[in-house]
Short mmCIF file of C-alpha atoms in Angstrom, two decimals:
data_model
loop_
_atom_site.label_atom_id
_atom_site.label_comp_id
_atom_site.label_asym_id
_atom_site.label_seq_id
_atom_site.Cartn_x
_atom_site.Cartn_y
_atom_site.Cartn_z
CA UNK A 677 -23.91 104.99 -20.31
CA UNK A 678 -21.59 107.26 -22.28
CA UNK A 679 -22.53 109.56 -24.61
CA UNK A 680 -20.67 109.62 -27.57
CA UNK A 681 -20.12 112.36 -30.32
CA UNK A 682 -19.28 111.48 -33.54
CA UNK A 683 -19.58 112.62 -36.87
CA UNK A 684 -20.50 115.89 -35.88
CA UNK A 685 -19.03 119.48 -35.25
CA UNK A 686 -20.22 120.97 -32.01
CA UNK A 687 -19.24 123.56 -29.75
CA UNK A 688 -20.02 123.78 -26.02
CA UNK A 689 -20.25 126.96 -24.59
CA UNK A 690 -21.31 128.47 -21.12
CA UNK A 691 -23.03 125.81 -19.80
CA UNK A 692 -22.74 122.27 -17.29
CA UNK A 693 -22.83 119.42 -19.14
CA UNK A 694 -23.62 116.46 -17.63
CA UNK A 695 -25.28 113.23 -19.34
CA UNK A 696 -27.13 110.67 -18.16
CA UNK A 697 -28.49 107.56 -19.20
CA UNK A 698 -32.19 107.53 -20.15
CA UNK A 699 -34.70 104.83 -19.70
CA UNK A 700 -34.25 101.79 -21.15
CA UNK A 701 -36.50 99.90 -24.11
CA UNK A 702 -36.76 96.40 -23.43
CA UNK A 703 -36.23 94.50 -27.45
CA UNK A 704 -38.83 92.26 -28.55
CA UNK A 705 -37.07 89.15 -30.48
CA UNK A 706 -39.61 87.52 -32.29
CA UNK A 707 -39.85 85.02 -35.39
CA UNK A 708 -41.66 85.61 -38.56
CA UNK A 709 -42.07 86.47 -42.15
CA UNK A 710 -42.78 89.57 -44.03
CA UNK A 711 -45.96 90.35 -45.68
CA UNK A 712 -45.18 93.74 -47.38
CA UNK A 713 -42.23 95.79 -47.89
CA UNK A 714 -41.85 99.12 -50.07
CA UNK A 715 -38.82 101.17 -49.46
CA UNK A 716 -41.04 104.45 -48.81
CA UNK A 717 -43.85 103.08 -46.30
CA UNK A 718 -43.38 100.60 -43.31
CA UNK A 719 -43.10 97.14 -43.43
CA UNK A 720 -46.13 94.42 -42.28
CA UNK A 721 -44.21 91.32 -40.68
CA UNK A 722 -47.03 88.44 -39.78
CA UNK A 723 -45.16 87.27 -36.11
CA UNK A 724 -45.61 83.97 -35.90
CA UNK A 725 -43.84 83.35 -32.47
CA UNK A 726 -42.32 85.73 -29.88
CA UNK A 727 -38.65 84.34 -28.14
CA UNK A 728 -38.65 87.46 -25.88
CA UNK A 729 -40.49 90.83 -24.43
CA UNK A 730 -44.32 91.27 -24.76
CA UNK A 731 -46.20 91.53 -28.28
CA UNK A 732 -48.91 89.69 -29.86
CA UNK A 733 -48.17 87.58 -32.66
CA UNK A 734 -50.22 88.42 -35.72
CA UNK A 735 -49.31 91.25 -38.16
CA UNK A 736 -47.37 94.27 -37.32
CA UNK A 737 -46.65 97.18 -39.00
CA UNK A 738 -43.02 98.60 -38.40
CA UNK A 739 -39.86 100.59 -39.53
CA UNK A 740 -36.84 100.19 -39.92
CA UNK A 741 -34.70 102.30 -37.67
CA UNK A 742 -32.53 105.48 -39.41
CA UNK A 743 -29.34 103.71 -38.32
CA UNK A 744 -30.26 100.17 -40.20
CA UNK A 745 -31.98 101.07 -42.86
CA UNK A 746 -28.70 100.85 -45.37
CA UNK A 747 -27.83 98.03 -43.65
CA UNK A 748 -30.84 96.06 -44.02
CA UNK A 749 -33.57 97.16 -46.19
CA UNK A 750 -31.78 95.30 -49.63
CA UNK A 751 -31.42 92.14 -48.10
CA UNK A 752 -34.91 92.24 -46.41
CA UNK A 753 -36.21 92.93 -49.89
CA UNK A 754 -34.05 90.32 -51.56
CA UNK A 755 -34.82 87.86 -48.99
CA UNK A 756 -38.46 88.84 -48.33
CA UNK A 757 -39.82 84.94 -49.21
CA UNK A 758 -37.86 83.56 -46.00
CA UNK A 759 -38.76 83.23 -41.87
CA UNK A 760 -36.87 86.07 -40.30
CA UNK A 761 -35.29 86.91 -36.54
CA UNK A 762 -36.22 90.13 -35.88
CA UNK A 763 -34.98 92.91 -33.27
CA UNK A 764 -37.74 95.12 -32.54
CA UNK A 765 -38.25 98.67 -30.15
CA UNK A 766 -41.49 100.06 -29.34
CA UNK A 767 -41.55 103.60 -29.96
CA UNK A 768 -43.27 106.11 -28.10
CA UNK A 769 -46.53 104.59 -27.86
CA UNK A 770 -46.48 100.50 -27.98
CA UNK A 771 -48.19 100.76 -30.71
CA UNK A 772 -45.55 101.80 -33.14
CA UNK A 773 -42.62 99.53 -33.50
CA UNK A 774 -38.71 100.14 -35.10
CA UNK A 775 -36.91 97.52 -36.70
CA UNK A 776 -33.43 97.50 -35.41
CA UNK A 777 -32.01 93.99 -37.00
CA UNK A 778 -32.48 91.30 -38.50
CA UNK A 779 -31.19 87.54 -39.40
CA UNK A 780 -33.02 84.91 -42.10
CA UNK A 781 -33.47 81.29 -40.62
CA UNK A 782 -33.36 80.15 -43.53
CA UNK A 783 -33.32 76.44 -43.68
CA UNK A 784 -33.12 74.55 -40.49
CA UNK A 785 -31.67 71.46 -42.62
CA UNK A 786 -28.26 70.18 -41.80
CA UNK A 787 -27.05 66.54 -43.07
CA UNK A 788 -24.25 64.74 -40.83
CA UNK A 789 -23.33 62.57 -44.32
CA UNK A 790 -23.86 64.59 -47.89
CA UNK A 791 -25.00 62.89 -50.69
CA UNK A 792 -22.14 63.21 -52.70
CA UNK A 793 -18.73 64.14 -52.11
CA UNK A 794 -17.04 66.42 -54.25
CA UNK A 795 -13.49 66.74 -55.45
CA UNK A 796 -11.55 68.09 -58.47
CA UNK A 797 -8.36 66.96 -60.35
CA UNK A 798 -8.07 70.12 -62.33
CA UNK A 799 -6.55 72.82 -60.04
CA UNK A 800 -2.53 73.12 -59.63
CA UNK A 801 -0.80 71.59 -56.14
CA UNK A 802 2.80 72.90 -55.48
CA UNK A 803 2.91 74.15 -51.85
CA UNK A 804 3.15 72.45 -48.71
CA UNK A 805 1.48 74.76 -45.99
CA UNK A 806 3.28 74.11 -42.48
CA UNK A 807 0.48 73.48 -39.40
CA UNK A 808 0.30 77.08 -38.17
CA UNK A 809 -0.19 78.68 -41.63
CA UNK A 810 -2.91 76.02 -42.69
CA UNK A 811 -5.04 77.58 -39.54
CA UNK A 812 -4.63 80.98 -41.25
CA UNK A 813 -5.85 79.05 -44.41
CA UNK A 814 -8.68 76.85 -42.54
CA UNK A 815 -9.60 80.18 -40.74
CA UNK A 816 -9.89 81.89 -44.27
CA UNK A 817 -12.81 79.08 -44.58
CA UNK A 818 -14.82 80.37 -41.68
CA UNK A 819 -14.58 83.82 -42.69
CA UNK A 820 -16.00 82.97 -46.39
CA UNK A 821 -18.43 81.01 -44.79
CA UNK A 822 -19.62 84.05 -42.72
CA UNK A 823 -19.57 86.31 -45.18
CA UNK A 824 -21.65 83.53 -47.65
CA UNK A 825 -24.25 83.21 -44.69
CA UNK A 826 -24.74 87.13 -44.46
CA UNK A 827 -24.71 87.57 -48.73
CA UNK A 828 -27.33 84.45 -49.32
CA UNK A 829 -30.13 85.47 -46.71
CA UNK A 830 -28.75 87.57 -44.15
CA UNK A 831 -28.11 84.85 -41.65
CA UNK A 832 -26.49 84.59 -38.23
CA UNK A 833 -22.97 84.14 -38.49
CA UNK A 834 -21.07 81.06 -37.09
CA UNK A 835 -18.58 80.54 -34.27
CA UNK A 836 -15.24 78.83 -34.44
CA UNK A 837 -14.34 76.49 -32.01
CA UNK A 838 -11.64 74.44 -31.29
CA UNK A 839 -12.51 70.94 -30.86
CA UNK A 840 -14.71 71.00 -34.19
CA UNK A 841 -11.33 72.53 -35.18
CA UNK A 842 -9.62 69.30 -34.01
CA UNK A 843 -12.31 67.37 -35.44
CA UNK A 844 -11.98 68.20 -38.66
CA UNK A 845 -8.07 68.45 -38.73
CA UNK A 846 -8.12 64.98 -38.09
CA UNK A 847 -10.25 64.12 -40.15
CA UNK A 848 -8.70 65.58 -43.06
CA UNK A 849 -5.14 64.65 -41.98
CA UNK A 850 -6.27 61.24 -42.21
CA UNK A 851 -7.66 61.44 -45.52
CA UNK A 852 -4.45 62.64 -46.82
CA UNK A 853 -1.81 60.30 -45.41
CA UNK A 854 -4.02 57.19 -45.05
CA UNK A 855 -5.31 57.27 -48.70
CA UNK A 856 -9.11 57.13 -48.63
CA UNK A 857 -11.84 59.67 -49.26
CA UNK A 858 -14.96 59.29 -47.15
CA UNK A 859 -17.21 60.89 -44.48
CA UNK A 860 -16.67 57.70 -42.65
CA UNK A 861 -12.83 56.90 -41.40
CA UNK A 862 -11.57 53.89 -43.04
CA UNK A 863 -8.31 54.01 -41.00
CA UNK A 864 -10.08 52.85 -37.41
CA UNK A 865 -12.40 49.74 -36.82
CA UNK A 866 -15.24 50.49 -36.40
CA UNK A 867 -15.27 52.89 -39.29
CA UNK A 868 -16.71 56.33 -37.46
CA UNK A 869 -18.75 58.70 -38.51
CA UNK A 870 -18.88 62.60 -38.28
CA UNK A 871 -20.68 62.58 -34.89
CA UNK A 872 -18.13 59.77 -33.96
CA UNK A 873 -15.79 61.90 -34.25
CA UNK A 874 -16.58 65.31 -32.65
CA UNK A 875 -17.55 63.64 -29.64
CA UNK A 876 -14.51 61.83 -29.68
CA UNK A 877 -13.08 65.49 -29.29
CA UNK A 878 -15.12 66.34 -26.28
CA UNK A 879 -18.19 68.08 -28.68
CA UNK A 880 -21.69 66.66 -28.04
CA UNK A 881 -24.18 68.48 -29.31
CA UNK A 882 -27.87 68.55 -30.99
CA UNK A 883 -27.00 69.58 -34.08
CA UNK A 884 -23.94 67.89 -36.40
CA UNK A 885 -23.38 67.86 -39.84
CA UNK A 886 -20.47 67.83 -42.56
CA UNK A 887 -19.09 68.57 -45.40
CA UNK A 888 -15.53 67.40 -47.35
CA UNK A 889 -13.77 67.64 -50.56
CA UNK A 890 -10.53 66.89 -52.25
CA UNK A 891 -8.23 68.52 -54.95
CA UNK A 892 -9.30 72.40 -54.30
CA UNK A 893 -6.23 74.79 -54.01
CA UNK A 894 -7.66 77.30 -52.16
CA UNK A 895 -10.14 78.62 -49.87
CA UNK A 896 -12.16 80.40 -52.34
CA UNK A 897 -12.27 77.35 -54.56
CA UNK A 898 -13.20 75.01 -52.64
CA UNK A 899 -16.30 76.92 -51.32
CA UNK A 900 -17.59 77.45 -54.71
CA UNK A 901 -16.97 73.78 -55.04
CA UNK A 902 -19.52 73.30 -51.85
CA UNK A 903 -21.98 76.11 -52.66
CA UNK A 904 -22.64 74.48 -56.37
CA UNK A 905 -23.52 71.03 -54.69
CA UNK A 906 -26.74 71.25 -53.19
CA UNK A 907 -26.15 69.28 -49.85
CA UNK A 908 -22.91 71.14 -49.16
CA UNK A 909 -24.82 74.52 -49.74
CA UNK A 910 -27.79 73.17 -46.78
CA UNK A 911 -25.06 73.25 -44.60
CA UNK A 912 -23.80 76.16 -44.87
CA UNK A 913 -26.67 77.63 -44.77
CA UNK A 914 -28.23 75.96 -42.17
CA UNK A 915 -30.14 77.64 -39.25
CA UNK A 916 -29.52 74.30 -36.93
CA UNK A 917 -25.84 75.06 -36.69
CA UNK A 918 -23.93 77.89 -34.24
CA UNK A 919 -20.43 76.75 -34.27
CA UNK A 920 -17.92 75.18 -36.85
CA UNK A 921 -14.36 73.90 -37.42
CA UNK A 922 -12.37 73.67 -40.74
CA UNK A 923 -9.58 71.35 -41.38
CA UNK A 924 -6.84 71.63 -44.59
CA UNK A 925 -4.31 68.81 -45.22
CA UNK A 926 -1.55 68.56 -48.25
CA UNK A 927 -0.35 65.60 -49.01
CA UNK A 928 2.97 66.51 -51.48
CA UNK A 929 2.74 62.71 -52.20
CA UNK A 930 -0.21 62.34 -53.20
CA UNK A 931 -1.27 59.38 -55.54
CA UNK A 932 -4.05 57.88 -57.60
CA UNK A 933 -4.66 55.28 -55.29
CA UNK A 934 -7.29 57.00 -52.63
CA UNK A 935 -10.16 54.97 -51.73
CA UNK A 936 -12.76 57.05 -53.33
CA UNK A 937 -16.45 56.98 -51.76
CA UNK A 938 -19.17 58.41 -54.11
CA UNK A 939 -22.64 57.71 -52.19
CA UNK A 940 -21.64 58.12 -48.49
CA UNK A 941 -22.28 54.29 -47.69
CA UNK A 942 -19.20 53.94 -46.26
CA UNK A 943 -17.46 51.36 -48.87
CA UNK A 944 -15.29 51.95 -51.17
CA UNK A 945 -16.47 52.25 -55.11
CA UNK A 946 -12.80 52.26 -56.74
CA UNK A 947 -9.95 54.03 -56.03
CA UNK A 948 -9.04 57.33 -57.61
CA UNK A 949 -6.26 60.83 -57.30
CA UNK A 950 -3.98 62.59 -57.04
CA UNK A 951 -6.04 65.40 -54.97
CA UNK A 952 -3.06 66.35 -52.50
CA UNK A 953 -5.86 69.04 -51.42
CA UNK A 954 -7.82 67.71 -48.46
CA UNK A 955 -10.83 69.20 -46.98
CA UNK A 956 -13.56 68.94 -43.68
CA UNK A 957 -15.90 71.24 -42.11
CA UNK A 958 -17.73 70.05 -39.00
CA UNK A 959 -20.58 72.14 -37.91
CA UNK A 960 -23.01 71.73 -34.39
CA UNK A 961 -24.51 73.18 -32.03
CA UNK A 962 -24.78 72.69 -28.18
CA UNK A 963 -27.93 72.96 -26.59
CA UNK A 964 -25.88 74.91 -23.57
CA UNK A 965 -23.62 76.89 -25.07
CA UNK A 966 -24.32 80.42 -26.79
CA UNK A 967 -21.49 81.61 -28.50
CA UNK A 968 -20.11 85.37 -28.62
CA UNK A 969 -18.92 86.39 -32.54
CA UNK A 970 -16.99 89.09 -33.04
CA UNK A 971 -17.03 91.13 -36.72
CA UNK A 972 -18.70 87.77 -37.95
CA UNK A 973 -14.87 85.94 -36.96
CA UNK A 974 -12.64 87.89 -38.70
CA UNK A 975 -9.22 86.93 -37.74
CA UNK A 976 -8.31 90.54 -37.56
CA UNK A 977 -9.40 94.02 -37.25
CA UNK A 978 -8.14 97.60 -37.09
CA UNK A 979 -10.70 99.33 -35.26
CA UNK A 980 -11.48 99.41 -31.33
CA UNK A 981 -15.27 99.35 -31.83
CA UNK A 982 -16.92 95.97 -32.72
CA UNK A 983 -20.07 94.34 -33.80
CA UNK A 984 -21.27 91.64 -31.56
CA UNK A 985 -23.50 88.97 -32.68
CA UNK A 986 -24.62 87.22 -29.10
CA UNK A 987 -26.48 84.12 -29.49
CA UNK A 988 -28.81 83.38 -26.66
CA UNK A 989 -31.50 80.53 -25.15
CA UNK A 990 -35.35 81.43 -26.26
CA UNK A 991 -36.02 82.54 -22.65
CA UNK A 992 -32.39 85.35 -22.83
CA UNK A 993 -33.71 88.64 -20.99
CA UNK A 994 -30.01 90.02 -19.85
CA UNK A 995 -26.81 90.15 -20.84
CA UNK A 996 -22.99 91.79 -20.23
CA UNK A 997 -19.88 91.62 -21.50
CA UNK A 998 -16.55 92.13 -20.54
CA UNK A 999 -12.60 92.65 -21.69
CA UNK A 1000 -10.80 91.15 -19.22
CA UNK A 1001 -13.34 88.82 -17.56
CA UNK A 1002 -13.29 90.43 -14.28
CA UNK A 1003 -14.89 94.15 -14.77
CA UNK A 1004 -18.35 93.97 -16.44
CA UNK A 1005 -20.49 96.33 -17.86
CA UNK A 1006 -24.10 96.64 -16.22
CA UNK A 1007 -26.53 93.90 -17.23
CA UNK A 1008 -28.74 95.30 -19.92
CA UNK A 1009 -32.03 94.12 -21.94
CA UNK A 1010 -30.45 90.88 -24.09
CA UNK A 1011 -30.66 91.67 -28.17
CA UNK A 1012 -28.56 90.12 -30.83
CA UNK A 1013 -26.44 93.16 -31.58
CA UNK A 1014 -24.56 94.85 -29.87
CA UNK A 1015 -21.82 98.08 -30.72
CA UNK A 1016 -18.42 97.59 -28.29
CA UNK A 1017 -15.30 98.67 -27.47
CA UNK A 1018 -11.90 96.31 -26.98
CA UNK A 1019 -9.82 97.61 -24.69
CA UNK A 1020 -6.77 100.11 -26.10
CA UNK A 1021 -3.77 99.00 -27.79
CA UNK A 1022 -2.94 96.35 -29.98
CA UNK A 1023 -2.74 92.52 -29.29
CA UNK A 1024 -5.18 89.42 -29.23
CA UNK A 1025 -8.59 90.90 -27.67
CA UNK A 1026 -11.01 88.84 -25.87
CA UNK A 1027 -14.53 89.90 -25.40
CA UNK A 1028 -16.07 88.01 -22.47
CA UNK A 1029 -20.26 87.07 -22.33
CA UNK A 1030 -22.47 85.97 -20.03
CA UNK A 1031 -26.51 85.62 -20.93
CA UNK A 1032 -29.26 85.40 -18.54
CA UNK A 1033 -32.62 84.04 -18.68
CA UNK A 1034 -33.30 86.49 -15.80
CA UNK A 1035 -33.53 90.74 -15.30
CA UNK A 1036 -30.19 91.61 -14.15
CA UNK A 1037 -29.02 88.62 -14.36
CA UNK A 1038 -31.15 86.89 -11.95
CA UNK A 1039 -31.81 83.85 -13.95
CA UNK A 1040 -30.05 80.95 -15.38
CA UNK A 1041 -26.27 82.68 -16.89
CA UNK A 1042 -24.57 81.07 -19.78
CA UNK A 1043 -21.12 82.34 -20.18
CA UNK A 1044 -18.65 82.40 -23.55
CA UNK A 1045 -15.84 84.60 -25.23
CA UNK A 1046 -14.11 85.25 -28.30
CA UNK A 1047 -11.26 86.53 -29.74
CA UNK A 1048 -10.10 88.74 -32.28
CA UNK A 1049 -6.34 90.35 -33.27
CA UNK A 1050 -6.50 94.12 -32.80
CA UNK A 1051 -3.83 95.91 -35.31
CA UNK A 1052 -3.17 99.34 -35.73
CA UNK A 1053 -5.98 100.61 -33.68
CA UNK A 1054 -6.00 104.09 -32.23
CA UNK A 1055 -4.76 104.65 -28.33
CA UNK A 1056 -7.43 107.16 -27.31
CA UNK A 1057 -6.31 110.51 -25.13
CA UNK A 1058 -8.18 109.64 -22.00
CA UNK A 1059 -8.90 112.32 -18.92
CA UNK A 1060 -10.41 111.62 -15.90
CA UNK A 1061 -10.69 113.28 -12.58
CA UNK A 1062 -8.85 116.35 -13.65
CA UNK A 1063 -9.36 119.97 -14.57
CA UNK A 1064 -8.28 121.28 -18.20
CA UNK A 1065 -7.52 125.20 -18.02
CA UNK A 1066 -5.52 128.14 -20.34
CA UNK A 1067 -5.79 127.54 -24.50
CA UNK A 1068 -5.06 124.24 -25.13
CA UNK A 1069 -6.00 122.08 -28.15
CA UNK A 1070 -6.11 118.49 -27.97
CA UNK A 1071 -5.25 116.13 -31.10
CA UNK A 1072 -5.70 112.21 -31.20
CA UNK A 1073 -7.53 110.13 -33.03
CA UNK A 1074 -10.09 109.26 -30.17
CA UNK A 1075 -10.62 111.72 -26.84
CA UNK A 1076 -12.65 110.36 -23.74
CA UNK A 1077 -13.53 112.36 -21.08
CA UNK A 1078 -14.95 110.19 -18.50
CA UNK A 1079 -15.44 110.83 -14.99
CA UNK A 1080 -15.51 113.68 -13.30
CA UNK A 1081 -13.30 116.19 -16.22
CA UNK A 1082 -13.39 120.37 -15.38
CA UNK A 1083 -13.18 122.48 -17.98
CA UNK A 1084 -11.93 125.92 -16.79
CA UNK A 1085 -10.01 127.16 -20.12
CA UNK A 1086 -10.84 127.88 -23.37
CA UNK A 1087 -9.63 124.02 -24.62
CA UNK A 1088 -10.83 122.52 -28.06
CA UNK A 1089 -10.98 118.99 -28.32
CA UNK A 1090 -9.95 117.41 -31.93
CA UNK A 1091 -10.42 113.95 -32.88
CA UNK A 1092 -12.25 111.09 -34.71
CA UNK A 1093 -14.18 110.30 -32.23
CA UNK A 1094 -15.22 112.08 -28.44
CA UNK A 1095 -16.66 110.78 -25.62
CA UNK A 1096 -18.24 113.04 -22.99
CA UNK A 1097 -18.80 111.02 -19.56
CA UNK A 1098 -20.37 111.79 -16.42
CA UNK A 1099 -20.06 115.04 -14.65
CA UNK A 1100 -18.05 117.04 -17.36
CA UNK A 1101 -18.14 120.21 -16.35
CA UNK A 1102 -18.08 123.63 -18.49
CA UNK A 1103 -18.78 126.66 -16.31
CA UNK A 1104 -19.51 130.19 -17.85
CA UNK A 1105 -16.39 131.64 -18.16
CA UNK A 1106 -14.77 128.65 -20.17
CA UNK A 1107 -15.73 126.65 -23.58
CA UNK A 1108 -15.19 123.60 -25.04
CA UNK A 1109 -15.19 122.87 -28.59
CA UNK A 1110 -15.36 119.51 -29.80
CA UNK A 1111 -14.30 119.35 -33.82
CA UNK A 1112 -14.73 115.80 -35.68
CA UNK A 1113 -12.03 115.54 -38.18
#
């Protein structure tokens, strides 16, 4: 364990320093719903089931940890009516508990066939997008999505994955060029449906569902379109789901002439058009796989430190991660969140998981990754094993000094960020000021 100053101005003087990790709270993940809240006294959750650690359901009274409290208290409030997954510590005593996050369940319904498709003739079609700009596009979906899951009820975000990616690129290419617009594929005999055709691409899961339209320009548009239809909303909002895929097709010939299906019953009730603007999302989950997501799938981030959300089975004790797949941090007490660093300089950054329904590991392991493009991150100064002496100050955006670092000078460390490993050393006759700019 490292320990990290930031956001503070502190001077080291005359002394060893040498950090070590403390003992280690096992989280309690447990379901429930809240009974009270008032932002100046704790909050009662009634825990109706416990996934993982020991507690009692029944009421609890807890709060909501310094660091969170920002972070969660409005949407706890705003969301109060719905079944939550909460993160909780015991502090000091087990009878006192912190709140250190939490996700809304929500609704665990998810259709495979909504009601009613939806579509629009009104918005403008001029552009041709080639294939690897429409994945920016179709990735734009996922992030909305996200984003949409977090703003309506605080709920975990989903994973992107490639053969619902497929999927759904199919299905939408199909739409386009083959003129018909349907959950069901009127191009193949058999017609197939949604779970037809993710397992065509390899994905079986538990959980599928779907949702399509036709004639919205852009992202941002056509999720409005689904989130004012109620079956679309359900599932996007849907606790059944972990993973997704989005597929965008443009079809610059577009004509009035598209097989148009208006209940889902898989037969055509007239033909109608020009949409040129083609649309699927595919959504499941697989009872075996636990997906890693990085800043809730953002294609792209500047900074080296990331939030994790870590999905997990209902029996997850441990977990670890990785960079590189090979050298692993220690296995620590599973929880959904989880602060990390990529690895310095810029580039496509995988983060590599593995869960455990055993202590250290010792249990059943479930293993994923995910990716996300670092850009204009910060190359930390890094010493290790060495001795700093005379006057020397040290500029960078991020310093780590981690192991074994002698400080025998008077040397003033200057940065956004400092990290202090094991066995820094700062004898009597030297000093080391750390200054957070």
């Amino acid at each position: 364990m490292l320990y990290v100053v930031k956001n503070l101005s502190l001077i080291v003087a005359g002394l060893l320093l040498f950090f070590q990790a403390g003992a280690q709270t096992n989280p309690i993940i447990a379901e429930g719903t809240i009974q009270s809240i008032d932002h100046q006294g704790p909050i009662i959750l009634h825990i109706a089931k416990v996934r993982s650690g020991n507690l009692d359901p029944g009421l609890l009274s807890v709060e909501i940890s310094a660091g969170s409290y920002d972070k969660l208290y409005p949407g706890l409030h705003r969301f109060r009516s719905q079944k939550w997954l909460v993160t909780l510590l015991a502090k000091g005593d087990s009878s006192k508990y912190e709140l250190t996050s939490a996700y809304g369940l929500g609704t665990d319904s998810s259709q495979e066939d909504p009601t009613t498709p939806i579509f629009t003739q009104e918005e403008l079609h001029n552009q041709r997008f080639s294939r690897a700009s429409t994945h920016a596009y179709e990735h734009t979906v996922v992030e909305l999505v996200n984003q949409i899951r977090w703003d309506t009820g605080m709920l975990p975000p989903l994973k992107e994955v490639d053969l619902l990616q497929l999927s759904s690129d199919n299905h939408s290419e199909s739409m386009g060029s083959k003129n018909f617009f349907s959950h069901c594929d009127w191009s193949v005999t058999p017609y197939t449906s949604p779970s037809d055709r993710m397992e065509a691409e390899g994905y079986y899961g538990n959980s599928y569902a779907e949702n399509i339209a036709a004639g919205y320009a852009t992202p941002t548009s056509v999720m409005q379109g689904w989130m004012s239809s109620s079956g679309h909303r359900a599932n996007i909002l849907s606790s059944s789901n972990r993973e997704i895929g989005v597929g965008y097709e443009y079809d610059s010939s577009d004509k009035g002439n598209v097989k148009f299906d208006s209940n889902s019953d898989c037969s055509s009730d007239g033909t109608s058009g020009p949409f040129y603007a083609y649309w699927t999302q595919n959504f499941g989950a697989r009872s075996t796989v636990y997906p890693i997501v990085i800043e809730r799938e953002l294609a792209m981030t500047n900074d080296r430190s990331v939030s994790l959300f870590l999905y997990g089975p209902g029996t997850a004790t441990s977990m670890r991660m990785s960079n590189d797949g090979t050298n692993w941090s220690g296995w620590i007490p599973y929880t959904m969140d989880y602060e990390w660093d990529l690895s310095s300089g810029d580039g496509l950054k995988t983060v590599y998981y593995e869960v455990s329904t055993g202590f250290e590991g010792s249990g059943t392991v479930y293993s994923a990754e995910d990716q996300i493009e670092l850009s204009g991150s910060c190359d930390p100064m890094v010493f290790s094993n060495t001795e700093l002496n005379g006057t020397q100050t040290y500029n960078s955006c991020e310093i780590i000094a981690d192991p074994n670092v002698m400080i025998s000078g008077d040397i003033i460390f200057q940065a956004g960020s400092v990290t202090l490993g094991e066995n820094v050393e700062v004898p009597e006759n030297a000093t080391l000021e750390i200054r957070i700019q």
